[in-house]
Amino acid sequence: MDLDAYLKDCRARVDKALDSYLPAEEMLPAKLHKAMRYSIFAAGKRIRPILMMAACEAVGGAPDAVMPAACAMEMIHTYSLIHDDLPAMDDDDFRRGRPTCHKVFGEALAILAGDALLTEAFILLSRMGEDDRIALDTGRRVTSLIARCAGSMGMVGGQVVDMESEGKEIDLATLEYIHTRKTGALILASVQSGALVGGASELQVEALGRYAKAAGLAFQVADDILDIVGDQALLGKDVGSDQQRGKATYPALLGLEAARTRARELRDLALESLSGFDEKAEPLRRIAHYIVDRSF
Amino acid sequence: MDLDAYLKDCRARVDKALDSYLPAEEMLPAKLHKAMRYSIFAAGKRIRPILMMAACEAVGGAPDAVMPAACAMEMIHTYSLIHDDLPAMDDDDFRRGRPTCHKVFGEALAILAGDALLTEAFILLSRMGEDDRIALDTGRRVTSLIARCAGSMGMVGGQVVDMESEGKEIDLATLEYIHTRKTGALILASVQSGALVGGASELQVEALGRYAKAAGLAFQVADDILDIVGDQALLGKDVGSDQQRGKATYPALLGLEAARTRARELRDLALESLSGFDEKAEPLRRIAHYIVDRSF
C-alpha cells in the first residue's frame, strides 16, 4: 500500500467532514465560529482521526462510520492546542507557522473557542446511535472512553504534570506519566474507539490498546529526537524548542542513541500487538513504522 | 410544601453526589483535583440540578435517576464560572465571597480545572444507560441536549456576545439573545433533561421547555433588579457591579418598574406552562415564584 496516498485520502475525508460538522462561519456569533474554524483548519496532520479510521478498518468496519467520533477527537485535540498556547500556559505566538488563536482573536475568545470546540466534540459524539449505523451502547462506550482519556486523569492531567515539571529535573517515570496522558491518552482513545465502532471483539480492543500505547509513546520519543536532529518542516514547531523551555525529553534523560533504541522497541511492540490481525491492519502497521522511522 | 426545606434537601443530595462523582483530592494530579473541588464546593445554590430533579419529579420520575446528569450540569456551570472569572475575561478576584479559582491556584491551573470539569461532565453523562435505570436512547438525547445548550450556539455563544457588548449600547433584542444563551440555555437543558429522564411525553417536554425559557429569563431580570435594589447576601456578588462594568440590564433598558412587570409576566408565563401538570409539579411552581418574588 501507498501510505502517503492513504494518509492524504483520510485527511481529505476528515477535513470535509469537519467542514460539514462545524457551524458555518456566518452563524452567530460569527467571530466565535471563525476562531474555531481558524484553529481546526490550521494544517493539522489529523493523526488521531486517521488512527481511528485505520483501527476501524483493521477489525473489518467501514471507516466512514467513525467520522463523527474521528472529528470529535480532532476538535478535542485542537481545543487542547488552543488552551496550551495561551499566555498563561505555554505562551506560544505561532503554531505550524501561523499565528496562534489568541494572537489573532484575543485571549478571551481563544479560551471560549477552545471551550466551544470541546463541547462541540460531545455534540458530535452524542449523534452516534441517532441512526442505526452505530449501536447505542457502542456510542455510549466510545463517548465514555474519549471523555475519560481527555479528562483530569488523561490529557488534562498530563498537561498539569507537564506544566508543574517545567524547569525541574524529572525522572523517566514522570516523563512517561506525562506522555502517556498528555498525548498518549487521546491516541489510545482514538484507536480503541475506532475498534469499538468497527465491531471489534474485547480481545481485539485489548490488542489495539497495546498497539496504541506503544505507538503513542513511540511518537513522543520520536518527537523528542526530532526536536534535536529534525528539520522544522517535519516537526511543525521550532527545532530545539523543548531544550529552550527546559523541558525534559527522552534524549536528555537517556542519551540520543538509547532514545532511538527505545523508539524502535516501542515500534516493534506496536507491530507485535497486531500479530493476530490480517492485511486489513496494514495501515496501522505502516503508521507505526512511519511514526518512528522519520526520526532515524 | 416547604420550599426552603425542599431546596435544602435537594442541595444536600446534589452535594453528596458531586462528592462521590468527582475524583478525590489525593488522586493525581492532586492540585488539579483540589482546584476542581475548590470551585465546585464554593457554596453554589445548585439551582440547575434542583430544576432537573424537580422536572423529573413533575413527570412522575424518581429524582435520584437524574443525579449523574444533574451533577454534570453543575460541573458545566462551574467550569463556565471559572473561565468567566479569568483575567482575560471578567477578571474577578472574588466569587461568593471567596477568592476565585485563578487567584488561589494560578491562571494556568484554573483554565485546566475548567477544562477538566467540562470533560468530567461528559464522563458522567456517558454513564447514563450503563445500568437500566435510564434507557440508552434517553441518555443519548440528554447528552446531546446538554452539549448543544452548553456550546457555541448556547452558553458559550451567549458569553461571546456578552463580552462583545460590554461598554456598548445594546437593545433589548441583544440583551435577550445574551440571556437566553448565557444563562437560559443551561436552565432549559436542566429542565428538559430532567423531564426526559423522568419519562416525559413529547408534549410534556415542550411544555417544560416553555416553563424553563420563561423562568430562566425571569431569573435574569430579577437578578438585574437585585443588582440595583438588592442586598449582597442574596445576590452573591457586589450590588451595583453590573452598572460599574457598563453592562446592559433590564432596569437600565426598561426602567425599574417595567422590569418588575416583565419579571412578573415571565413568572406567570412559566406558571401557565405547568397548567397541565398535577401537584407533582409543585416544586417547579414554587421555584418560579421564588425566582421572581425575591426581587420585589
XYZ file of C-alpha atoms in Angstrom:
592
model
C 0.000 0.000 0.000
C 0.994 3.613 -0.582
C 0.975 5.170 2.901
C 1.258 8.733 1.640
C -1.789 8.299 -0.580
C -3.679 6.618 2.288
C -2.892 9.460 4.709
C -3.764 12.068 2.114
C -7.076 10.404 1.326
C -8.011 10.044 5.009
C -7.030 13.649 5.689
C -9.231 14.900 2.856
C -12.204 12.916 4.160
C -11.651 14.185 7.712
C -11.328 17.791 6.523
C -14.511 17.523 4.517
C -16.399 16.025 7.452
C -15.043 18.659 9.859
C -16.238 21.358 7.493
C -19.715 19.844 7.382
C -19.985 19.260 11.146
C -18.686 22.630 12.373
C -21.125 25.541 12.457
C -20.625 27.803 9.424
C -18.566 30.972 9.876
C -21.565 33.196 9.358
C -23.549 31.504 12.128
C -23.863 33.751 15.184
C -21.668 34.507 16.991
C -19.621 34.702 13.785
C -16.364 35.645 15.483
C -16.517 32.550 17.687
C -17.151 30.222 14.766
C -14.373 31.927 12.810
C -11.941 31.312 15.669
C -12.997 27.665 15.968
C -12.527 27.117 12.245
C -9.258 29.056 12.143
C -7.699 26.617 14.590
C -9.311 23.461 13.204
C -8.136 24.232 9.676
C -4.558 25.090 10.641
C -2.880 22.370 8.602
C -3.216 19.647 11.233
C -1.921 16.204 10.335
C -5.201 14.563 11.527
C -3.181 11.719 13.004
C -5.811 10.876 15.658
C -8.776 10.671 13.244
C -6.642 8.657 10.821
C -5.710 6.208 13.588
C -9.401 5.858 14.398
C -10.288 5.151 10.795
C -7.398 2.685 10.441
C -8.379 0.834 13.635
C -11.977 0.603 12.467
C -10.772 -0.797 9.155
C -8.423 -3.237 10.920
C -11.364 -5.025 12.545
C -13.429 -5.011 9.348
C -15.541 -1.916 9.980
C -16.444 0.768 7.447
C -14.192 3.739 8.226
C -16.923 6.256 7.403
C -18.949 5.157 10.435
C -16.262 6.587 12.705
C -16.324 10.012 11.099
C -18.342 11.779 13.835
C -16.093 10.324 16.547
C -12.965 10.997 14.465
C -13.915 14.650 14.014
C -14.814 14.907 17.697
C -11.320 13.676 18.522
C -9.751 16.309 16.271
C -11.847 19.003 17.967
C -10.643 17.859 21.391
C -7.052 17.812 20.180
C -7.455 21.305 18.702
C -9.059 22.771 21.824
C -6.112 21.450 23.848
C -3.654 23.181 21.495
C -5.535 26.495 21.700
C -5.517 26.412 25.502
C -1.884 25.177 25.673
C -0.764 28.119 23.552
C -2.380 30.738 25.818
C -0.149 33.310 27.556
C -0.927 31.736 30.939
C 0.233 28.349 29.650
C 2.998 27.897 27.034
C 2.603 31.432 25.658
C 3.194 30.486 22.028
C 2.695 33.076 19.286
C 2.963 30.621 16.411
C 1.831 27.080 15.693
C 2.573 25.349 12.412
C 3.824 28.647 11.036
C 0.585 30.552 11.677
C -0.217 32.962 14.496
C -1.945 31.120 17.355
C -5.656 31.584 18.029
C -5.224 34.137 20.822
C -2.809 36.197 18.717
C -5.480 36.557 16.036
C -8.704 36.664 18.064
C -7.568 37.758 21.516
C -7.197 35.759 24.684
C -10.825 35.744 25.824
C -12.143 34.491 22.510
C -9.389 31.862 22.314
C -10.413 30.482 25.709
C -14.046 30.394 24.579
C -13.226 28.891 21.164
C -11.405 26.084 22.980
C -14.354 25.581 25.311
C -16.751 25.521 22.362
C -14.645 23.001 20.416
C -14.524 20.656 23.405
C -18.280 20.964 23.766
C -18.863 20.554 20.030
C -16.967 17.259 20.236
C -19.615 15.917 22.578
C -22.435 17.257 20.407
C -20.959 15.095 17.651
C -20.387 12.090 19.894
C -23.984 12.225 21.078
C -25.081 11.767 17.475
C -23.720 8.231 17.469
C -26.668 5.892 17.668
C -29.054 8.501 16.239
C -29.333 6.299 13.168
C -28.573 2.582 13.106
C -25.013 2.780 11.763
C -23.746 2.550 15.329
C -25.391 0.692 18.219
C -26.485 2.948 21.066
C -24.339 1.167 23.633
C -21.289 1.418 21.367
C -21.887 5.163 21.106
C -22.108 5.375 24.878
C -18.892 3.385 25.392
C -16.984 5.456 22.824
C -18.165 8.701 24.436
C -17.141 7.419 27.859
C -13.724 6.288 26.626
C -12.973 9.570 24.865
C -14.160 11.688 27.804
C -12.078 9.697 30.297
C -8.972 9.906 28.124
C -9.428 13.666 27.647
C -10.148 14.450 31.311
C -8.379 15.063 34.595
C -6.796 11.633 34.693
C -5.990 11.697 30.984
C -4.906 14.536 28.726
C -5.659 17.438 31.083
C -3.901 15.624 33.926
C -0.842 15.097 31.740
C -0.792 18.770 30.850
C -0.912 19.729 34.538
C 2.042 17.492 35.448
C 3.932 18.694 32.360
C 3.426 22.289 33.448
C 4.455 21.556 37.030
C 7.614 19.822 35.784
C 8.881 22.584 33.528
C 12.378 23.696 34.521
C 12.632 20.856 37.062
C 14.729 17.711 36.947
C 12.326 14.841 36.390
C 12.916 11.121 36.107
C 11.875 8.743 33.352
C 8.804 7.581 35.296
C 7.449 11.150 35.465
C 8.255 11.744 31.807
C 6.277 8.627 30.851
C 3.441 9.642 33.179
C 3.211 12.930 31.281
C 3.396 11.423 27.819
C 1.005 8.531 28.384
C -1.553 11.141 29.432
C -0.805 14.366 27.574
C -0.564 12.765 24.142
C -0.929 9.007 24.723
C -4.438 9.115 26.152
C -6.079 10.615 23.045
C -4.174 8.213 20.801
C -5.390 5.295 22.915
C -8.943 6.620 22.789
C -8.726 7.108 19.019
C -7.557 3.579 18.285
C -9.916 1.853 20.706
C -12.888 3.982 19.617
C -12.256 3.042 16.012
C -12.142 -0.601 17.058
C -15.395 -0.340 19.033
C -17.239 1.352 16.176
C -15.865 -1.288 13.800
C -17.390 -4.039 15.915
C -14.173 -5.390 17.467
C -14.177 -8.243 19.975
C -12.983 -7.453 23.509
C -9.709 -9.236 22.714
C -9.209 -7.076 19.642
C -9.941 -3.909 21.644
C -7.274 -5.015 24.137
C -4.691 -5.816 21.463
C -5.317 -2.474 19.772
C -4.979 -0.796 23.160
C -1.464 -2.280 23.430
C -0.740 -1.073 19.895
C -1.937 2.440 20.741
C 0.049 2.692 23.969
C 3.278 1.608 22.281
C 2.721 3.701 19.148
C 1.698 6.736 21.214
C 4.820 6.624 23.331
C 6.967 5.908 20.255
C 5.507 9.022 18.668
C 6.624 11.082 21.646
C 10.124 9.611 21.785
C 10.483 10.241 18.033
C 9.220 13.801 18.517
C 11.809 14.418 21.207
C 14.538 13.083 18.906
C 13.309 15.258 16.037
C 13.402 18.273 18.339
C 17.166 17.767 18.409
C 18.052 16.415 14.981
C 14.993 17.121 12.842
C 14.048 19.818 10.451
C 11.338 22.280 11.293
C 9.011 21.346 8.431
C 8.740 17.760 9.667
C 8.323 18.776 13.267
C 5.764 21.555 12.937
C 7.491 23.621 15.629
C 10.880 25.222 16.172
C 13.777 22.760 16.394
C 15.353 22.939 19.826
C 12.266 24.494 21.413
C 11.984 21.776 24.088
C 15.529 22.439 25.277
C 14.936 26.166 25.324
C 11.917 25.667 27.567
C 13.874 23.394 29.866
C 11.527 20.502 29.081
C 12.674 17.000 29.950
C 12.995 14.797 26.862
C 13.931 11.190 26.181
C 17.271 12.063 24.545
C 18.106 14.308 27.513
C 17.303 11.548 30.009
C 18.559 8.516 28.073
C 21.019 9.898 25.540
C 20.263 10.107 21.815
C 21.198 6.542 20.888
C 19.301 4.943 23.771
C 16.281 7.080 22.883
C 16.430 5.750 19.321
C 16.639 2.198 20.632
C 13.605 2.870 22.836
C 11.660 4.237 19.836
C 12.461 1.083 17.844
C 11.470 -1.199 20.721
C 8.148 0.587 21.067
C 7.534 0.368 17.328
C 8.202 -3.375 17.435
C 5.885 -3.751 20.421
C 3.163 -1.948 18.465
C 3.699 -4.264 15.490
C 3.616 -7.374 17.694
C 0.258 -6.297 19.127
C -1.120 -6.575 15.595
C 0.095 -10.151 15.043
C -3.428 -11.553 15.283
C -4.744 -9.162 12.616
C -4.843 -9.742 8.860
C -3.946 -7.437 5.982
C -6.720 -5.014 6.928
C -4.402 -3.841 9.720
C -1.753 -2.841 7.179
C -2.420 0.905 7.560
C -1.883 0.616 11.338
C 1.379 -1.275 10.742
C 2.612 1.271 8.245
C 1.725 4.125 10.598
C 3.798 2.550 13.391
C 6.769 2.414 11.023
C 6.162 5.953 9.826
C 5.994 7.370 13.353
C 9.362 6.011 14.340
C 11.325 5.839 11.089
C 11.058 9.582 10.464
C 13.340 10.089 13.476
C 16.208 7.916 12.126
C -44.830 22.354 50.717
C -41.894 23.998 52.452
C -39.727 25.311 49.623
C -36.748 26.088 51.842
C -36.708 22.542 53.172
C -37.100 21.175 49.637
C -34.195 23.250 48.302
C -32.026 22.357 51.281
C -32.738 18.654 50.883
C -32.024 18.714 47.131
C -28.830 20.683 47.680
C -27.590 18.152 50.230
C -28.266 15.282 47.837
C -26.517 17.072 44.971
C -23.509 17.925 47.146
C -23.206 14.340 48.317
C -23.422 13.031 44.747
C -20.884 15.589 43.481
C -18.505 14.487 46.208
C -18.874 10.849 45.190
C -18.549 11.505 41.426
C -15.567 13.869 41.463
C -12.085 12.327 41.681
C -10.768 12.529 45.259
C -8.355 15.347 46.123
C -5.473 12.954 46.608
C -5.873 11.452 43.129
C -3.073 12.561 40.814
C -2.654 15.276 39.758
C -3.753 16.342 43.256
C -3.513 20.068 42.568
C -5.902 19.774 39.638
C -8.471 17.813 41.605
C -8.129 20.274 44.510
C -8.849 23.165 42.122
C -11.859 21.374 40.631
C -13.295 20.645 44.071
C -12.492 24.137 45.361
C -14.739 25.661 42.726
C -17.465 23.019 42.832
C -17.832 23.333 46.609
C -17.923 27.123 46.661
C -21.375 27.478 48.209
C -23.263 27.203 44.912
C -27.057 27.332 45.070
C -27.337 24.235 42.824
C -30.303 25.809 41.061
C -29.733 23.869 37.804
C -29.516 20.413 39.401
C -32.531 21.235 41.559
C -34.544 22.263 38.490
C -33.574 18.971 36.873
C -34.711 16.993 39.893
C -37.953 18.971 40.134
C -38.720 18.483 36.425
C -38.072 14.764 36.705
C -40.441 14.638 39.689
C -43.054 16.720 37.849
C -43.497 13.987 35.228
C -43.515 11.189 37.786
C -39.848 10.145 37.618
C -37.610 9.280 40.556
C -35.371 12.308 41.089
C -32.365 10.151 42.006
C -32.140 8.825 38.437
C -31.166 12.309 37.243
C -28.286 12.638 39.693
C -25.460 11.939 37.177
C -26.940 14.428 34.697
C -27.703 16.929 37.472
C -24.113 16.818 38.711
C -22.825 17.048 35.127
C -24.860 20.231 34.736
C -23.366 21.718 37.901
C -19.869 20.881 36.611
C -20.595 22.666 33.330
C -21.982 25.673 35.192
C -18.909 25.730 37.457
C -16.415 25.455 34.601
C -18.115 28.417 32.935
C -17.755 30.489 36.118
C -14.049 29.606 36.455
C -13.349 30.654 32.863
C -15.566 33.777 33.108
C -13.612 34.941 36.142
C -10.214 34.706 34.392
C -8.155 37.889 33.923
C -8.673 37.715 30.139
C -12.449 37.602 30.680
C -14.253 39.341 33.589
C -11.107 39.465 35.765
C -12.911 38.776 39.040
C -10.939 38.190 42.222
C -13.876 37.073 44.304
C -16.972 34.964 43.806
C -19.495 34.314 46.540
C -17.081 35.901 48.997
C -14.208 33.524 48.250
C -11.122 34.133 46.082
C -11.720 32.862 42.542
C -10.026 29.711 41.267
C -7.210 31.514 39.435
C -6.463 33.690 42.478
C -5.864 30.547 44.540
C -4.377 28.128 42.011
C -2.988 30.394 39.291
C -4.316 31.128 35.847
C -2.989 28.061 34.038
C -4.427 25.629 36.546
C -7.755 27.489 36.567
C -8.032 27.131 32.792
C -7.240 23.423 33.079
C -9.581 22.883 36.046
C -12.372 24.388 33.940
C -11.469 22.163 31.004
C -11.397 19.116 33.279
C -14.779 19.918 34.839
C -16.394 20.281 31.414
C -14.885 16.960 30.384
C -15.861 15.297 33.667
C -19.463 16.311 32.955
C -19.425 14.159 29.846
C -17.756 11.274 31.673
C -20.780 11.371 33.981
C -23.302 11.786 31.168
C -21.842 8.790 29.343
C -22.673 6.672 32.385
C -26.387 7.091 31.682
C -27.617 3.840 30.253
C -24.777 1.843 31.820
C -27.371 0.204 34.047
C -31.074 0.003 33.232
C -32.253 2.980 35.297
C -32.106 5.096 32.126
C -32.750 3.891 28.566
C -29.734 4.213 26.282
C -31.503 6.493 23.838
C -32.666 8.756 26.662
C -29.064 9.035 27.802
C -28.012 9.927 24.279
C -30.722 12.576 23.915
C -29.920 14.136 27.280
C -26.205 14.278 26.416
C -26.995 15.862 23.069
C -29.343 18.424 24.613
C -26.886 19.434 27.317
C -23.944 19.653 24.897
C -25.909 21.791 22.437
C -27.119 24.137 25.175
C -23.572 24.485 26.547
C -21.865 25.011 23.179
C -21.169 27.722 20.629
C -24.844 28.371 19.927
C -25.771 28.129 23.582
C -23.920 29.203 26.713
C -20.507 29.851 25.139
C -22.146 31.830 22.317
C -24.017 33.938 24.868
C -20.792 34.644 26.718
C -19.111 35.784 23.484
C -21.898 38.243 22.649
C -21.997 39.433 26.264
C -18.265 40.128 26.103
C -18.545 41.914 22.768
C -21.374 44.062 24.120
C -19.645 45.294 27.244
C -19.475 49.073 27.359
C -21.663 49.330 24.239
C -25.255 50.489 23.920
C -27.321 47.409 23.166
C -31.020 46.969 22.566
C -33.488 44.663 24.271
C -33.229 42.047 21.496
C -29.464 41.719 22.003
C -29.908 41.609 25.769
C -32.397 38.754 25.418
C -30.101 36.995 22.917
C -27.364 37.074 25.543
C -29.532 35.908 28.424
C -31.373 33.136 26.619
C -27.957 31.677 25.820
C -25.573 32.642 28.592
C -27.827 31.548 31.443
C -31.080 30.448 29.784
C -29.638 27.605 27.749
C -28.379 25.603 30.735
C -31.658 26.165 32.576
C -33.569 24.894 29.555
C -31.269 21.879 29.299
C -31.665 21.177 33.017
C -35.455 21.199 32.978
C -35.842 19.246 29.745
C -33.179 16.705 30.737
C -34.996 16.074 33.991
C -38.204 15.577 32.041
C -36.566 13.159 29.594
C -35.021 11.079 32.369
C -38.379 11.059 34.168
C -40.038 9.564 31.088
C -41.962 12.648 29.924
C -44.094 12.643 26.779
C -43.007 14.924 23.924
C -45.806 17.323 24.861
C -44.595 17.450 28.439
C -41.006 18.091 27.266
C -42.313 21.003 25.189
C -44.412 22.465 27.995
C -41.486 22.225 30.377
C -39.318 23.887 27.736
C -41.685 26.861 27.801
C -41.520 26.862 31.594
C -37.714 26.832 31.517
C -37.416 29.632 28.974
C -39.752 31.891 30.914
C -38.288 31.029 34.313
C -34.724 31.384 33.003
C -35.345 34.845 31.642
C -37.302 35.814 34.764
C -34.296 34.782 36.810
C -32.096 37.127 34.802
C -34.499 40.072 35.004
C -34.794 39.528 38.750
C -31.001 39.363 39.038
C -30.667 42.667 37.212
C -33.208 44.224 39.555
C -31.435 42.846 42.607
C -28.176 44.295 41.297
C -29.761 47.693 41.869
C -32.026 47.250 44.870
C -30.882 44.010 46.470
C -28.565 43.138 49.273
C -25.262 41.463 48.614
C -26.011 38.285 50.560
C -29.000 37.481 48.353
C -27.183 38.346 45.156
C -23.870 36.562 45.718
C -21.941 39.413 44.115
C -21.401 43.114 44.747
C -24.519 45.255 44.436
C -24.127 47.681 41.565
C -21.418 45.630 39.852
C -23.310 45.421 36.550
C -23.537 49.208 36.339
C -19.864 49.577 37.202
C -18.943 47.270 34.334
C -21.196 49.160 31.956
C -23.323 46.049 31.420
C -26.743 46.482 29.886
C -29.528 45.426 32.252
C -33.299 45.223 32.109
C -33.854 48.104 34.558
C -31.408 50.232 32.551
C -33.227 49.499 29.287
C -36.822 49.375 30.544
C -36.775 51.304 33.817
C -37.144 49.626 37.207
C -40.926 49.366 37.309
C -41.248 47.989 33.771
C -38.516 45.486 34.549
C -40.528 44.328 37.563
C -43.617 43.986 35.405
C -41.626 41.955 32.905
C -40.374 39.648 35.665
C -43.946 39.094 36.868
C -45.196 38.390 33.317
C -42.439 35.849 32.787
C -43.240 34.205 36.109
C -46.902 33.932 35.113
C -45.924 32.502 31.726
C -43.826 29.878 33.494
C -46.748 29.003 35.765
C -49.175 28.766 32.837
C -46.857 26.301 31.091
C -47.409 23.999 34.043
C -51.227 24.108 33.846
C -51.392 20.538 32.503
C -49.320 19.174 35.400
C -50.619 17.905 38.739
C -49.329 18.506 42.254
C -46.048 16.773 41.460
C -45.072 19.982 39.634
C -45.485 21.986 42.850
C -41.720 22.390 43.395
C -41.380 23.862 39.870
C -44.248 26.267 40.582
C -42.771 27.354 43.877
C -39.353 27.858 42.269
C -40.880 30.174 39.624
C -42.392 32.246 42.433
C -39.165 32.221 44.416
C -37.060 33.382 41.451
C -39.146 36.471 40.854
C -40.577 37.322 44.246
C -37.140 37.835 45.821
C -36.756 40.907 43.594
C -39.909 42.657 44.848
